[in-house]
JSON list of C-alpha atoms in Angstrom, two decimals:
[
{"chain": "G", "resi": 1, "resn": "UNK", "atom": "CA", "xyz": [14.64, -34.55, -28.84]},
{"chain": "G", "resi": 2, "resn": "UNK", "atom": "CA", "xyz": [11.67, -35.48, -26.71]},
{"chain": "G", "resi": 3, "resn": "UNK", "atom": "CA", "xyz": [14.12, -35.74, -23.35]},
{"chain": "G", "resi": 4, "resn": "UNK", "atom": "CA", "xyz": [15.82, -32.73, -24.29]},
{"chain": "G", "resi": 5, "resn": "UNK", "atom": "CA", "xyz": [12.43, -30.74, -24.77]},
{"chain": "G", "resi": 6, "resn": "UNK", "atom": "CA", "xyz": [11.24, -32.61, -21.73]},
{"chain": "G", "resi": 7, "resn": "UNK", "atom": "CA", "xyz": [14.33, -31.08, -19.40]},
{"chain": "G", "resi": 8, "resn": "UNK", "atom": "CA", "xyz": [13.72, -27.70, -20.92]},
{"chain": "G", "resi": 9, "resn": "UNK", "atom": "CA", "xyz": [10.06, -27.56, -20.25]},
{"chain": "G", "resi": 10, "resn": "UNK", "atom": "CA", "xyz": [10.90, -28.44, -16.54]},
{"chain": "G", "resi": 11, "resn": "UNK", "atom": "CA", "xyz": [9.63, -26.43, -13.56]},
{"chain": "G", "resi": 12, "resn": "UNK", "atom": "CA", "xyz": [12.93, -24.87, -11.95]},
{"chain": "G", "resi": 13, "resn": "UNK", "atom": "CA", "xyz": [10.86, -23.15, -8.93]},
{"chain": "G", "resi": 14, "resn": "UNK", "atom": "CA", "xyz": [7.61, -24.69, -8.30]},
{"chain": "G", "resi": 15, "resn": "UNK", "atom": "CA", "xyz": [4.79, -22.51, -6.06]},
{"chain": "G", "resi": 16, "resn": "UNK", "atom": "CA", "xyz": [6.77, -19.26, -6.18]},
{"chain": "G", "resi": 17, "resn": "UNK", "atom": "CA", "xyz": [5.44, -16.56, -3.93]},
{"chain": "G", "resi": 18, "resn": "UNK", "atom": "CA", "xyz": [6.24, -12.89, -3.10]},
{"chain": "G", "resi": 19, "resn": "UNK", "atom": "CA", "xyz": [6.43, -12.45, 0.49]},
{"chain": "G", "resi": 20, "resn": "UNK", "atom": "CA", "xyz": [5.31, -8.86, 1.59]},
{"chain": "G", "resi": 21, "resn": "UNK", "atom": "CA", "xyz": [5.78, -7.37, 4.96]},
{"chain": "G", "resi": 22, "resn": "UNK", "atom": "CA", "xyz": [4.43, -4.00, 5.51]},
{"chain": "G", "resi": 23, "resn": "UNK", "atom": "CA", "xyz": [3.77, -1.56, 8.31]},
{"chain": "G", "resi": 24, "resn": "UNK", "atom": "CA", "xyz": [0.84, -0.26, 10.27]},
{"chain": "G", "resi": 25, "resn": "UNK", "atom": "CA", "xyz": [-2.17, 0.79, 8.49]},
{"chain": "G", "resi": 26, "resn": "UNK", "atom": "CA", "xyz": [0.08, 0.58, 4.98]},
{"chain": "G", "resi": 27, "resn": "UNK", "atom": "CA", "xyz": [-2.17, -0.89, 2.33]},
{"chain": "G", "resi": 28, "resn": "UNK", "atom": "CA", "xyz": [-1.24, -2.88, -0.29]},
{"chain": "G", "resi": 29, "resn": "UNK", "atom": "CA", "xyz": [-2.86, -3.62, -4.02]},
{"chain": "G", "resi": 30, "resn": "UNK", "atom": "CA", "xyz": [-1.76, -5.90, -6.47]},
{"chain": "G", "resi": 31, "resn": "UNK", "atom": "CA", "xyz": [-1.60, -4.26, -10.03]},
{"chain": "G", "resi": 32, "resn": "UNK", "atom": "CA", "xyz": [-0.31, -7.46, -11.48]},
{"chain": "G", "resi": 33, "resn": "UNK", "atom": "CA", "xyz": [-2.51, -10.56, -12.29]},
{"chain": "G", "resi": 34, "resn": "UNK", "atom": "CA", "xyz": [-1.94, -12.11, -9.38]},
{"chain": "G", "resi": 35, "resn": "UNK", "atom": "CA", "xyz": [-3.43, -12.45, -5.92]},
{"chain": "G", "resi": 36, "resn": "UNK", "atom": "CA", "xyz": [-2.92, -11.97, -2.64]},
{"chain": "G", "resi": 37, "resn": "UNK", "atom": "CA", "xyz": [-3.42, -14.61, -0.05]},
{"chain": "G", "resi": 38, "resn": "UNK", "atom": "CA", "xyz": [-2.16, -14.92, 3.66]},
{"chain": "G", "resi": 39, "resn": "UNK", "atom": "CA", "xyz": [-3.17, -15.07, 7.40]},
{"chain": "G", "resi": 40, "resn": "UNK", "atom": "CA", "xyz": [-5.58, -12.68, 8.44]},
{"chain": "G", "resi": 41, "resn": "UNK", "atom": "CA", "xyz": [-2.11, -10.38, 9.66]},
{"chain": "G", "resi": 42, "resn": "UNK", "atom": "CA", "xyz": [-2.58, -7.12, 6.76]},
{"chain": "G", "resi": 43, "resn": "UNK", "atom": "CA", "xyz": [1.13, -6.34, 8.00]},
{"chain": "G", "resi": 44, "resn": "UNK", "atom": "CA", "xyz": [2.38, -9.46, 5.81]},
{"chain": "G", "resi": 45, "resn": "UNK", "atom": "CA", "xyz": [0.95, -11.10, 2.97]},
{"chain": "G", "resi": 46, "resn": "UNK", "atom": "CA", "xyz": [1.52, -13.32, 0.33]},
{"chain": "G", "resi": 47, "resn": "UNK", "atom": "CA", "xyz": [1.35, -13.49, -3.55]},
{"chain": "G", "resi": 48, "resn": "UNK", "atom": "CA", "xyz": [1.06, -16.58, -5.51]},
{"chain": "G", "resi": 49, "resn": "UNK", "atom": "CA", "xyz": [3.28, -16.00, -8.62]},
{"chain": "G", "resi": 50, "resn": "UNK", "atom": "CA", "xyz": [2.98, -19.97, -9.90]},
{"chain": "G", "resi": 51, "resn": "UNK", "atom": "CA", "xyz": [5.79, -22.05, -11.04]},
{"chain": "G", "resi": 52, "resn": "UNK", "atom": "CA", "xyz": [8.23, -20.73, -13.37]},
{"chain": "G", "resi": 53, "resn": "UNK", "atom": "CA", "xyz": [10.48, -21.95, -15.75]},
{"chain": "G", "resi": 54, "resn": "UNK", "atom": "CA", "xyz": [14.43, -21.48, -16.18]},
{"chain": "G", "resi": 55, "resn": "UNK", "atom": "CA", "xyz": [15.00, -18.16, -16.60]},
{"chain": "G", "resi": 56, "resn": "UNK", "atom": "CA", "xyz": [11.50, -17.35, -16.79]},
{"chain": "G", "resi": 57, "resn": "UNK", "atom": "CA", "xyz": [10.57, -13.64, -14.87]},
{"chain": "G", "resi": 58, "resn": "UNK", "atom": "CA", "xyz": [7.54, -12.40, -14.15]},
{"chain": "G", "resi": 59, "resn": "UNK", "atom": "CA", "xyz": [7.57, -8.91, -13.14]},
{"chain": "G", "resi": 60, "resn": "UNK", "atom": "CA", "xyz": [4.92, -7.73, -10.21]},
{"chain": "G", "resi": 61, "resn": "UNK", "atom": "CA", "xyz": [3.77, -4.58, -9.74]},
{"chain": "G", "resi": 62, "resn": "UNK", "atom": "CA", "xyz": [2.29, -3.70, -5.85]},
{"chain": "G", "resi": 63, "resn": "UNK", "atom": "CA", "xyz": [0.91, -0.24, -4.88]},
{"chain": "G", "resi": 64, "resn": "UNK", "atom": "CA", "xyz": [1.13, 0.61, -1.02]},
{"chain": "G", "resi": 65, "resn": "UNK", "atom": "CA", "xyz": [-1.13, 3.08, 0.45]},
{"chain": "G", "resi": 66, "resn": "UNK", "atom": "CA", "xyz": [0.81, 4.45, 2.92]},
{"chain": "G", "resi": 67, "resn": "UNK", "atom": "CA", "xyz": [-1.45, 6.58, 6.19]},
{"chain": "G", "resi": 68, "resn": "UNK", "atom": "CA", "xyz": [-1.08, 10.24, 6.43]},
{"chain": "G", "resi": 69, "resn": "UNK", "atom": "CA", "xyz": [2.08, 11.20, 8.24]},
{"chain": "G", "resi": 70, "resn": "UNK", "atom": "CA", "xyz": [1.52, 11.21, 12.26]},
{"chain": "G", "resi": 71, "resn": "UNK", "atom": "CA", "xyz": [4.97, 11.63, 13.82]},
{"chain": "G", "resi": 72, "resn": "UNK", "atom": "CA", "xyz": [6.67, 9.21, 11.05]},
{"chain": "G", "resi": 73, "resn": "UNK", "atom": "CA", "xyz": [9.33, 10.33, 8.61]},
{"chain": "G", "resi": 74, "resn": "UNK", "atom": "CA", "xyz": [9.53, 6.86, 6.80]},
{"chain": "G", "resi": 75, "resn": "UNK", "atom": "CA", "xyz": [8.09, 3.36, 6.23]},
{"chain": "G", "resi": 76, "resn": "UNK", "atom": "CA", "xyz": [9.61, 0.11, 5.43]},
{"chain": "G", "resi": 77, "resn": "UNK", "atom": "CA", "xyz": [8.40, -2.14, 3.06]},
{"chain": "G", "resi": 78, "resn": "UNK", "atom": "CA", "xyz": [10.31, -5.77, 3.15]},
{"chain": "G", "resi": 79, "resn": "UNK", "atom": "CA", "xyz": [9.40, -8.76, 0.47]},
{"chain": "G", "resi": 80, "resn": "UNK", "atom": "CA", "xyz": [11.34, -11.54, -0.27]},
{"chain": "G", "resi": 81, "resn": "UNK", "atom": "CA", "xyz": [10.67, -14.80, -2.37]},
{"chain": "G", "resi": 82, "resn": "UNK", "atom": "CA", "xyz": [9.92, -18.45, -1.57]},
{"chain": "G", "resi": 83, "resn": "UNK", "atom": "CA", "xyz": [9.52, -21.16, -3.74]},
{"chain": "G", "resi": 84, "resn": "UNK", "atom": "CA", "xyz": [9.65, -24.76, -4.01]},
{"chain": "G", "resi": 85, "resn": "UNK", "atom": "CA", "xyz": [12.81, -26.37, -5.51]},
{"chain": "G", "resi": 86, "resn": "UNK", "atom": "CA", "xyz": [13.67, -30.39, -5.49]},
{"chain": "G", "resi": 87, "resn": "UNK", "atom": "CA", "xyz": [10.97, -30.76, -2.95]},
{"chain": "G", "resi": 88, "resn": "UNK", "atom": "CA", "xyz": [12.31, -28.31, -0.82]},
{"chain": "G", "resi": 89, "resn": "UNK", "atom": "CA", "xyz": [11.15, -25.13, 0.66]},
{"chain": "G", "resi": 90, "resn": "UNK", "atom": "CA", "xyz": [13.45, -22.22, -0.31]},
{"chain": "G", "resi": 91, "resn": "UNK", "atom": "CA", "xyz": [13.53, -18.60, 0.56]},
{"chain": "G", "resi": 92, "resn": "UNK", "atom": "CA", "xyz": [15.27, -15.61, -0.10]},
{"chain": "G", "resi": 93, "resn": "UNK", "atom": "CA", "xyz": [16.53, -13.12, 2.32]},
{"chain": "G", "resi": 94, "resn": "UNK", "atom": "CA", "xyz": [14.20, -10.44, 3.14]},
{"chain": "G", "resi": 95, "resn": "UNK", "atom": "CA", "xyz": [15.02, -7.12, 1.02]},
{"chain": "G", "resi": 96, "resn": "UNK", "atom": "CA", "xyz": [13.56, -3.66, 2.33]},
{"chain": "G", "resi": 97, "resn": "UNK", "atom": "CA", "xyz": [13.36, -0.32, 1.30]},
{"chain": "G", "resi": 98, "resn": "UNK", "atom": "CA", "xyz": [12.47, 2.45, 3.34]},
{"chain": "G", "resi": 99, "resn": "UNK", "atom": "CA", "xyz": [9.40, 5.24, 1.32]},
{"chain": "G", "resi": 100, "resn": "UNK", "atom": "CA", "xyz": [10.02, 8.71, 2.95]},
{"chain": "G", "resi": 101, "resn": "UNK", "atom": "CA", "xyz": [7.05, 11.07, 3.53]},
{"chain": "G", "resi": 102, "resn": "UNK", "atom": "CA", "xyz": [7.45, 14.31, 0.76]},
{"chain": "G", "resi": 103, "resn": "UNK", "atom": "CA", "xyz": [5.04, 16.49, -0.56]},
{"chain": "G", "resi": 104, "resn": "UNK", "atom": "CA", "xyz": [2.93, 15.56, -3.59]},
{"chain": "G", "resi": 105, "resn": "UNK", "atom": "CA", "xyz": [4.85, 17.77, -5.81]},
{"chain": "G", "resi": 106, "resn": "UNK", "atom": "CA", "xyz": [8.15, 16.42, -4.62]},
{"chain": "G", "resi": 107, "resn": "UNK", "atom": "CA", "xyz": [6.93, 12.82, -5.28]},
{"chain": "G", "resi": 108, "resn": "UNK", "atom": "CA", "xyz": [6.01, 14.48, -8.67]},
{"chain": "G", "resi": 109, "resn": "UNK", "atom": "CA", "xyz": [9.41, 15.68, -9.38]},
{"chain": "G", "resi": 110, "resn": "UNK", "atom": "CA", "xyz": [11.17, 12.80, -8.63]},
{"chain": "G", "resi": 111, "resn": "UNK", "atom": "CA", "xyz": [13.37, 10.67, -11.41]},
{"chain": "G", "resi": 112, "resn": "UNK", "atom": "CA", "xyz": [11.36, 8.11, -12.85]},
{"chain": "G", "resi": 113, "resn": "UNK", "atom": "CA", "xyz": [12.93, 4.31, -13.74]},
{"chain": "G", "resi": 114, "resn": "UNK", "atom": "CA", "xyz": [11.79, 4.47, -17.51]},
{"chain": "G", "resi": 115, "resn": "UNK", "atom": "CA", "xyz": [12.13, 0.04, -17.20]},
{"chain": "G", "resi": 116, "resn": "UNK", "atom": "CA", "xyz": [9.73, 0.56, -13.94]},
{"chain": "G", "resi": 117, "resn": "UNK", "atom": "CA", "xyz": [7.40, 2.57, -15.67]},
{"chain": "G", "resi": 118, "resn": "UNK", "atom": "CA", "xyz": [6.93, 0.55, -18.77]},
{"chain": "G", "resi": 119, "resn": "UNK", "atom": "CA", "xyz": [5.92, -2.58, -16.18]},
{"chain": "G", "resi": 120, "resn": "UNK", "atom": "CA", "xyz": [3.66, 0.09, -14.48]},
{"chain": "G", "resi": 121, "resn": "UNK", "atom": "CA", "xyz": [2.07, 1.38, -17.36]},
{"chain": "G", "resi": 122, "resn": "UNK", "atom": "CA", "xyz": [1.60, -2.38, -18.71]},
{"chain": "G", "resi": 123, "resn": "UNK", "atom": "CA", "xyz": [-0.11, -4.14, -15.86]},
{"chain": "G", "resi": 124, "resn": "UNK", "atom": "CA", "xyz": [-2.32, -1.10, -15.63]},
{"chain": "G", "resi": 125, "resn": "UNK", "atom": "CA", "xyz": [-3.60, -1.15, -18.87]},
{"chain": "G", "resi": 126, "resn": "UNK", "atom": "CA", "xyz": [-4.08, -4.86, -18.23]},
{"chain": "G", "resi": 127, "resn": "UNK", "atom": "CA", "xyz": [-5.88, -4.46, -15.11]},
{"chain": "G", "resi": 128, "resn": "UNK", "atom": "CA", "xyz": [-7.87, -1.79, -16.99]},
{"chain": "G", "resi": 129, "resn": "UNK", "atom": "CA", "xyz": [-9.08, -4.32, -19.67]},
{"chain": "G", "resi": 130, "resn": "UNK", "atom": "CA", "xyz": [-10.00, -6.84, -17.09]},
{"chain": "G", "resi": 131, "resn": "UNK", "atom": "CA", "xyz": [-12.06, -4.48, -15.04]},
{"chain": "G", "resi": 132, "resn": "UNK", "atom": "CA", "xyz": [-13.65, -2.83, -17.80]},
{"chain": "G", "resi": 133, "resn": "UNK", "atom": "CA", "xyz": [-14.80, -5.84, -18.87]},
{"chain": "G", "resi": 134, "resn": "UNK", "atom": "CA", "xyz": [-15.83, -6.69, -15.97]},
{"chain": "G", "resi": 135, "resn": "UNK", "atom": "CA", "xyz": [-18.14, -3.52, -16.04]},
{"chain": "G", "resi": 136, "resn": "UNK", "atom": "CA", "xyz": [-19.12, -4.14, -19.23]},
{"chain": "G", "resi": 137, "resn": "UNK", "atom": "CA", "xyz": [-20.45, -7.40, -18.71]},
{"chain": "G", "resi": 138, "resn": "UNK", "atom": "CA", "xyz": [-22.44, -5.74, -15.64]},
{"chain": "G", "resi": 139, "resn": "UNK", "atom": "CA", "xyz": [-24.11, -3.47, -17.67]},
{"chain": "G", "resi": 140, "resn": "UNK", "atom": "CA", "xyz": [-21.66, -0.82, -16.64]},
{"chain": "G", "resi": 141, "resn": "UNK", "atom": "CA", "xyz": [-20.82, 0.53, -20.36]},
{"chain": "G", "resi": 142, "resn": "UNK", "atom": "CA", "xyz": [-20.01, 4.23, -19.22]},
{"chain": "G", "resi": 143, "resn": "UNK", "atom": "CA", "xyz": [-17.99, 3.05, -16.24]},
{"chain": "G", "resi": 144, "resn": "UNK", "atom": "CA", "xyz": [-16.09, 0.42, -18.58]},
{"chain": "G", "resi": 145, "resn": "UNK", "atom": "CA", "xyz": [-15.32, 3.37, -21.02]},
{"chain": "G", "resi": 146, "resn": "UNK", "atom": "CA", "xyz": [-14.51, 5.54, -18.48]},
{"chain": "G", "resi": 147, "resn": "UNK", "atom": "CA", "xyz": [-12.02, 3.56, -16.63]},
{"chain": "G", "resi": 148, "resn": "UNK", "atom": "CA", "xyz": [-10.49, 2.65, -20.17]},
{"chain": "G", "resi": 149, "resn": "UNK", "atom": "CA", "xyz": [-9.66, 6.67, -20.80]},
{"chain": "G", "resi": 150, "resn": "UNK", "atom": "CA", "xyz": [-8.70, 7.30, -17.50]},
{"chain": "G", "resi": 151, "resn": "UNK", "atom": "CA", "xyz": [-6.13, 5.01, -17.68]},
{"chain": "G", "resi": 152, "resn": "UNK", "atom": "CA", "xyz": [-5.17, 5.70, -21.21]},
{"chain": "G", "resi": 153, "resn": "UNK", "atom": "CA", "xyz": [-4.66, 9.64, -20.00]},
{"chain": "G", "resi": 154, "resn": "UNK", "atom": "CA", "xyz": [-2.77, 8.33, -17.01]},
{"chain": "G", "resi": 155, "resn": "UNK", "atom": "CA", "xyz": [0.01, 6.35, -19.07]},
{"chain": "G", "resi": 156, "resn": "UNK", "atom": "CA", "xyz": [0.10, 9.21, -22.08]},
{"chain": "G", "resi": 157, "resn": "UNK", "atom": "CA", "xyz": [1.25, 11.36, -19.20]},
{"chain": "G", "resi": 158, "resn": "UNK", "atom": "CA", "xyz": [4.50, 9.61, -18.06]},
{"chain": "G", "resi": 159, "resn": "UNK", "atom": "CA", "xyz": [4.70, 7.05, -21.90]},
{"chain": "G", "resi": 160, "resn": "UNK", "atom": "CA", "xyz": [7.64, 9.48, -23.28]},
{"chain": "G", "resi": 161, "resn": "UNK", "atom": "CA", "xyz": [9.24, 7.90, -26.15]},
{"chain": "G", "resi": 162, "resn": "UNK", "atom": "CA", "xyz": [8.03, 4.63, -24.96]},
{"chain": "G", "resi": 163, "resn": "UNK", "atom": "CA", "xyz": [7.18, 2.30, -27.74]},
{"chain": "G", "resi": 164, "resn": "UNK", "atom": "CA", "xyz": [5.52, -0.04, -25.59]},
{"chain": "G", "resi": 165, "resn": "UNK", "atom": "CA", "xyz": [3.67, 2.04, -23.83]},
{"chain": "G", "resi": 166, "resn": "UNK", "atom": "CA", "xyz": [2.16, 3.67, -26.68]},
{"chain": "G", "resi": 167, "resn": "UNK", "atom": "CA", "xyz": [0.90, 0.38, -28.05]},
{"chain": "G", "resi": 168, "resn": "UNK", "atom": "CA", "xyz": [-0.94, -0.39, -24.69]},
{"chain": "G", "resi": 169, "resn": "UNK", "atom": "CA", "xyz": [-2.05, 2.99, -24.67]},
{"chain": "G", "resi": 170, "resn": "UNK", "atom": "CA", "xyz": [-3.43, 1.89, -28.09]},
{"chain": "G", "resi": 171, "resn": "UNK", "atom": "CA", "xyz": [-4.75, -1.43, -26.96]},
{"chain": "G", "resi": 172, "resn": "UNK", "atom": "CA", "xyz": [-7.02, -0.12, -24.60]},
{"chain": "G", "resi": 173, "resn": "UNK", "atom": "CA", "xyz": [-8.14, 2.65, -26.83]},
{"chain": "G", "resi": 174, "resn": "UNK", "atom": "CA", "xyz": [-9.03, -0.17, -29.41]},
{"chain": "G", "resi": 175, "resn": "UNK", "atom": "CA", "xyz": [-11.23, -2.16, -27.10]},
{"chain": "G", "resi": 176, "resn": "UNK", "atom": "CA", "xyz": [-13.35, 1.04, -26.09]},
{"chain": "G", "resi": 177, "resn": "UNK", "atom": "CA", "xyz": [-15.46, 0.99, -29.33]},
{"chain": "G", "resi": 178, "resn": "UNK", "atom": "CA", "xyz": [-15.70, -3.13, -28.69]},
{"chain": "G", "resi": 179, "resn": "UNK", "atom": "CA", "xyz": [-17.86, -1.97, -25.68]},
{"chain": "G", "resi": 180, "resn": "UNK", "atom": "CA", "xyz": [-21.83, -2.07, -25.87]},
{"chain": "G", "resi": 181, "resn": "UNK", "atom": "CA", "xyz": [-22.65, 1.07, -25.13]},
{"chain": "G", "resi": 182, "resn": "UNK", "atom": "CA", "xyz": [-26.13, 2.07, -25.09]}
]
């Protein structure tokens, strides 16, 4: 049983990564728990994911800031993966898509990936834990509320039926009161 448990609690891709390659003046901001690292290029960056397990995911979630439109219809945004595997260096192929410039009511009215924005909504509620309690523990008790309902309001807006969504809509409405607020 030990073996057995042993194979099964083997790394299958050790020091996975998410290779990003963006262009010009595009920003990028990790939503997920995880940071970015990389040569001092802001075109292409990398973010350490860790090892992972067989058949282990670990969904990301990135937010590119892309500059006002001066004579561009489009940007590309290419990532792939690289990991470690047997002692040797792997990669994927890179994978792009292409963000066209629109209004901000187009971009509004687009179709939604409900499985997208459950990941969305979930890191962001996480992210809003760990930075208001951040601000919390900085004597920042307003700001920690406020960025707690902010968030909240953000998520009810695009939750739907969402079960999960409405419980982390929930969990960051039940750490407010937990917050010392003078």
């Amino acid at each position: 049983f030990i073996g057995e448990l042993g194979e099964l609690l083997a790394v299958a891709a050790g020091n996975v990564r998410l290779e990003v390659e963006v262009g010009k003046d595009v920003g990028i901001e990790v939503v997920s728990a995880y940071w970015l690292s990389g040569p001092q290029d802001p075109s292409r960056r990398t973010l350490a994911v860790g090892d992972l397990m067989a058949d282990e995911e670990r969904p990301v979630v990135v937010r590119f800031g892309f500059p006002e439109q001066v004579r561009l219809e489009s940007q590309e945004v290419r990532a792939r993966a690289a990991w470690v595997q047997d002692g040797i260096e792997r990669r994927t192929e890179w994978q792009g898509v292409r963000f066209t410039y629109a209004s901000h009511q187009a971009c509004d009215a687009e179709e939604r990936d409900p499985a997208v924005m459950r990941w969305v909504g979930v890191h962001h509620a996480e992210r809003a834990k760990r930075e208001a309690t951040e601000r919390n523990q900085r004597g920042d008790f307003s700001g920690a509320k406020r960025r707690l309902q902010s968030v909240a309001r953000h998520i009810e807006q695009y939750a739907g039926e969402d079960r999960v969504l409405h419980e982390a809509v929930q969990g960051l409405s039940e750490l407010d009161p937990e917050l010392a607020i003078p």
